[in-house]
Short mmCIF file of C-alpha atoms and ligand atoms in Angstrom, two decimals:
data_model
loop_
_atom_site.label_atom_id
_atom_site.label_comp_id
_atom_site.label_asym_id
_atom_site.label_seq_id
_atom_site.Cartn_x
_atom_site.Cartn_y
_atom_site.Cartn_z
CA MET A 1 103.14 91.25 80.06
CA LYS A 2 100.11 89.67 77.75
CA TYR A 3 96.44 91.46 78.56
CA GLY A 4 93.07 90.41 77.65
CA LEU A 5 90.82 92.44 76.37
CA PRO A 6 88.58 94.29 78.66
CA VAL A 7 84.17 93.21 79.86
CA ILE A 8 82.53 96.44 79.95
CA GLU A 9 81.51 97.15 84.16
CA ALA A 10 79.40 98.88 85.16
CA HIS A 11 80.68 101.54 87.39
CA GLU A 12 80.20 104.89 89.63
CA PHE A 13 83.01 107.54 89.77
CA ALA A 14 83.75 108.85 92.50
CA CYS A 15 87.45 109.53 93.99
CA ARG A 16 89.21 107.00 94.87
CA ASP A 17 89.45 106.93 91.02
CA PHE A 18 91.44 109.58 90.56
CA VAL A 19 95.32 108.48 91.66
CA GLY A 20 97.17 108.93 87.73
CA GLY A 21 98.44 112.56 89.12
CA ASP A 22 97.04 114.21 86.11
CA ALA A 23 93.70 113.42 83.96
CA ALA A 24 95.66 111.63 81.24
CA LEU A 25 96.60 108.76 83.07
CA ASP A 26 93.67 108.29 85.26
CA PHE A 27 92.08 108.19 82.07
CA ILE A 28 93.84 105.82 80.90
CA ASN A 29 93.07 104.11 84.46
CA THR A 30 89.16 103.61 83.37
CA VAL A 31 90.32 99.96 82.16
CA THR A 32 90.89 97.95 85.54
CA GLY A 33 93.16 94.87 86.25
CA ARG A 34 94.51 94.75 82.96
CA ASP A 35 96.95 92.18 84.01
CA GLU A 36 94.41 89.65 85.22
CA SER A 37 91.04 90.24 84.25
CA PRO A 38 90.77 93.33 82.94
CA ARG A 39 87.15 95.46 83.30
CA ASP A 40 86.42 98.35 81.27
CA TRP A 41 84.28 101.39 83.11
CA LEU A 42 83.37 103.07 79.68
CA GLY A 43 80.33 101.30 79.04
CA THR A 44 78.94 104.24 77.12
CA TYR A 45 79.67 107.83 75.74
CA GLU A 46 77.88 109.55 79.13
CA SER A 47 79.81 107.37 81.28
CA MET A 48 83.17 109.32 79.81
CA LEU A 49 81.43 112.26 80.26
CA ASP A 50 80.28 111.74 84.32
CA TRP A 51 83.76 111.09 84.45
CA ALA A 52 85.26 113.67 82.08
CA ALA A 53 83.43 115.95 84.60
CA LEU A 54 85.07 114.10 88.05
CA ALA A 55 87.96 114.63 86.02
CA ARG A 56 87.52 118.46 85.53
CA LEU A 57 88.55 118.00 82.00
CA LEU A 58 86.09 119.84 81.01
CA PRO A 59 83.86 123.09 81.90
CA GLU A 60 79.90 122.46 82.96
CA ARG A 61 79.03 124.34 79.53
CA ASN A 62 80.54 121.92 77.17
CA LEU A 63 80.06 118.63 79.02
CA LYS A 64 76.03 119.84 78.87
CA ALA A 65 76.18 120.93 74.54
CA LEU A 66 78.36 116.79 74.84
CA ARG A 67 75.84 114.90 76.43
CA LYS A 68 72.96 116.68 74.04
CA GLU A 69 75.04 115.92 71.23
CA ALA A 70 75.27 112.29 72.02
CA ARG A 71 71.93 112.65 73.16
CA ARG A 72 70.67 113.22 69.06
CA THR A 73 73.24 111.16 67.44
CA PRO A 74 73.63 108.21 69.60
CA ALA A 75 75.55 106.75 66.59
CA ALA A 76 78.09 108.99 66.42
CA ALA A 77 78.64 108.96 70.36
CA ALA A 78 79.35 105.26 70.08
CA GLY A 79 81.88 105.90 67.39
CA ALA A 80 84.27 108.32 69.06
CA LEU A 81 83.87 106.11 72.65
CA SER A 82 85.50 103.54 70.08
CA ARG A 83 88.15 106.18 69.14
CA ALA A 84 88.83 107.17 73.17
CA LYS A 85 89.24 104.33 74.18
CA VAL A 86 91.87 103.26 70.99
CA LEU A 87 93.84 106.24 71.96
CA ARG A 88 93.26 105.23 75.66
CA GLU A 89 95.12 102.14 74.96
CA SER A 90 97.92 103.25 72.80
CA LEU A 91 98.87 105.50 75.78
CA PHE A 92 98.33 102.70 78.50
CA ALA A 93 101.43 101.34 75.80
CA LEU A 94 102.78 104.44 76.07
CA ILE A 95 103.07 104.59 79.32
CA SER A 96 103.60 101.26 79.92
CA SER A 97 107.19 101.23 77.34
CA LEU A 98 107.93 104.51 78.73
CA VAL A 99 107.77 103.40 82.74
CA ALA A 100 109.69 99.23 81.38
CA GLY A 101 112.02 102.25 79.36
CA GLY A 102 111.70 100.75 75.67
CA ALA A 103 110.43 102.60 72.78
CA PRO A 104 106.09 103.01 71.86
CA PRO A 105 104.72 100.34 69.54
CA THR A 106 104.64 102.08 65.87
CA GLY A 107 101.74 104.60 65.36
CA THR A 108 101.20 106.09 69.06
CA LEU A 109 103.36 108.62 68.58
CA GLU A 110 101.26 109.85 65.53
CA LEU A 111 97.64 108.73 66.60
CA LEU A 112 98.73 110.89 70.33
CA GLN A 113 98.94 113.97 67.54
CA ARG A 114 95.90 113.27 65.66
CA HIS A 115 94.27 114.05 68.67
CA TRP A 116 96.25 116.55 70.63
CA ALA A 117 96.07 119.10 67.34
CA ALA A 118 92.04 118.58 67.99
CA GLY A 119 92.75 119.37 71.21
CA ILE A 120 94.94 122.83 69.81
CA GLU A 121 91.88 123.26 67.94
CA ALA A 122 89.00 123.29 70.13
CA ARG A 123 90.67 125.97 72.14
CA GLU A 124 91.48 129.36 72.24
CA LEU A 125 94.17 131.96 74.32
CA ARG A 126 92.75 133.86 76.73
CA LEU A 127 93.53 136.81 78.87
CA GLU A 128 92.55 136.32 83.06
CA ASP A 129 93.89 138.06 85.83
CA SER A 130 96.75 139.60 83.96
CA ARG A 131 98.01 135.89 82.25
CA VAL A 132 97.13 134.67 79.39
CA VAL A 133 95.83 131.26 79.18
CA ALA A 134 94.67 127.86 76.68
CA GLN A 135 90.89 127.08 77.80
CA VAL A 136 88.33 125.20 75.69
CA ARG A 137 86.34 127.20 73.52
CA SER A 138 82.70 128.11 75.20
CA ASP A 139 80.75 126.82 71.83
CA ALA A 140 83.74 123.24 71.53
CA ALA A 141 81.11 120.91 70.55
CA ASP A 142 82.64 118.24 68.95
CA LEU A 143 82.44 114.40 70.55
CA ASP A 144 86.10 113.85 70.57
CA LEU A 145 86.57 116.56 72.52
CA VAL A 146 87.67 114.62 75.20
CA ALA A 147 89.99 112.26 73.27
CA ALA A 148 91.24 115.60 72.07
CA VAL A 149 92.33 117.05 75.98
CA VAL A 150 93.34 114.09 76.77
CA ALA A 151 95.68 114.04 74.67
CA CYS A 152 97.07 117.31 75.30
CA ARG A 153 97.02 116.94 79.25
CA MET A 154 99.36 113.64 78.49
CA ILE A 155 101.73 115.73 76.16
CA GLU A 156 101.78 119.52 78.35
CA ASN A 157 101.78 118.27 81.94
CA VAL A 158 102.94 114.74 81.70
CA LEU A 159 105.60 113.54 79.42
CA PRO A 160 107.14 116.58 80.42
CA ARG A 161 108.23 115.14 83.78
CA PRO A 162 110.38 112.93 84.84
CA THR A 163 109.70 109.39 83.20
CA ASN A 164 111.41 107.46 85.30
CA ARG A 165 108.73 109.33 88.26
CA LEU A 166 106.09 107.15 85.79
CA ARG A 167 104.54 104.41 87.38
CA MET A 168 102.33 100.83 86.91
CA CYS A 169 101.17 99.60 90.34
CA GLN A 170 102.36 96.69 91.74
CA GLY A 171 99.62 95.42 93.22
CA GLY A 172 97.89 92.22 91.13
CA ASN A 173 94.78 92.91 89.31
CA CYS A 174 95.28 96.51 89.14
CA SER A 175 97.67 97.65 86.46
CA TRP A 176 97.03 101.29 87.04
CA VAL A 177 99.44 104.10 85.98
CA PHE A 178 100.36 106.96 88.00
CA PHE A 179 103.31 109.97 88.79
CA ASP A 180 104.88 109.23 91.37
CA SER A 181 105.70 112.72 93.87
CA SER A 182 106.07 111.48 96.88
CA LYS A 183 109.75 113.22 98.06
CA ALA A 184 111.39 109.93 98.09
CA GLY A 185 109.93 108.29 94.88
CA GLY A 186 109.56 105.14 96.44
CA ARG A 187 105.62 105.04 95.75
CA ARG A 188 104.25 101.75 94.31
CA TRP A 189 101.28 101.06 94.52
CA CYS A 190 97.90 103.48 92.95
CA ASP A 191 96.25 103.76 96.19
CA MET A 192 98.04 102.35 99.37
CA ALA A 193 94.51 101.92 101.46
CA VAL A 194 93.63 99.51 98.09
CA CYS A 195 96.75 97.51 96.86
CA GLY A 196 98.98 98.50 99.67
CA ASN A 197 97.46 96.69 101.81
CA ALA A 198 95.90 93.42 100.14
CA ALA A 199 100.03 93.18 98.78
CA LYS A 200 100.83 93.33 102.61
CA SER A 201 97.94 90.90 103.68
CA ARG A 202 99.12 88.80 101.28
CA ARG A 203 102.77 88.74 102.35
CA PHE A 204 101.57 88.42 106.08
CA TYR A 205 99.45 85.09 104.60
CA GLU A 206 102.36 83.95 102.91
CA ARG A 207 104.41 83.74 105.97
CA SER A 208 102.36 82.34 108.76
CA ARG A 209 101.42 79.80 106.42
CA SER A 210 105.50 79.23 105.85
CA THR A 211 105.67 78.95 109.48
ZN1 LIG B 1 96.74 99.51 92.33
#
C-alpha cells in the first residue's frame, strides 16, 4: 500500500475517534484516510493536548502544565509536535507490518524504545489502595510527555496482546488501526456505523447496478 503525505485538517476530537482499544492505537488514528486521501488532525501542539485530554492519557495537572509551557515556548512545542508525529508514523508502520505478518521497518523499535525510556523516567511508583501503581509524576511537564506516554502504552498495553487480533479497518479512505476484542475475532471495521455501513451500502449499490 502506498501512502501520501497527510494534509492538516481542523478537527474537534470526540468519543467516536477512540475506537482502537487503547490510546496508543487511537494516537495512530489521528491521521485518517491513509489509504486514499490522508488527513492529519494534529494541526497544533494544543490539538494534541486536546486529544490527550479526551484519551485520558495524562492527569489534568500535567495537561495544564504542558499547555502553559507550550504557550511560553511555541517553537519548542512545534518541535515536540513534529517528534510526536515521527513516532506516530513509525507506530503506524510497526502495526501495519504486524497486521501483515512482516517485520517492522529498520529503526522502528529503536525510536519506540527511546520514547518508552522517557516515559519510564516521567513516572513514579506509588502505593494506592494497597496496590503499587506507576503514575505520571505530578511535576512531569516535558513537551515530549505525550509521545513518551503513548510509547509506554504501546509497549505495556498493545504489544503484549495477541498480534493476530490487530486489525486495519477495511473501509475505504480510513486505514484506522484497532485491537479486535470481539469474541469471534471477526471485526473488520473501525466502526460499524461509519465504515461498516458505507461498505454495505456500496455493495448494495454495486449489486443493484449489476441487476
Ligand atoms: Zn474505518
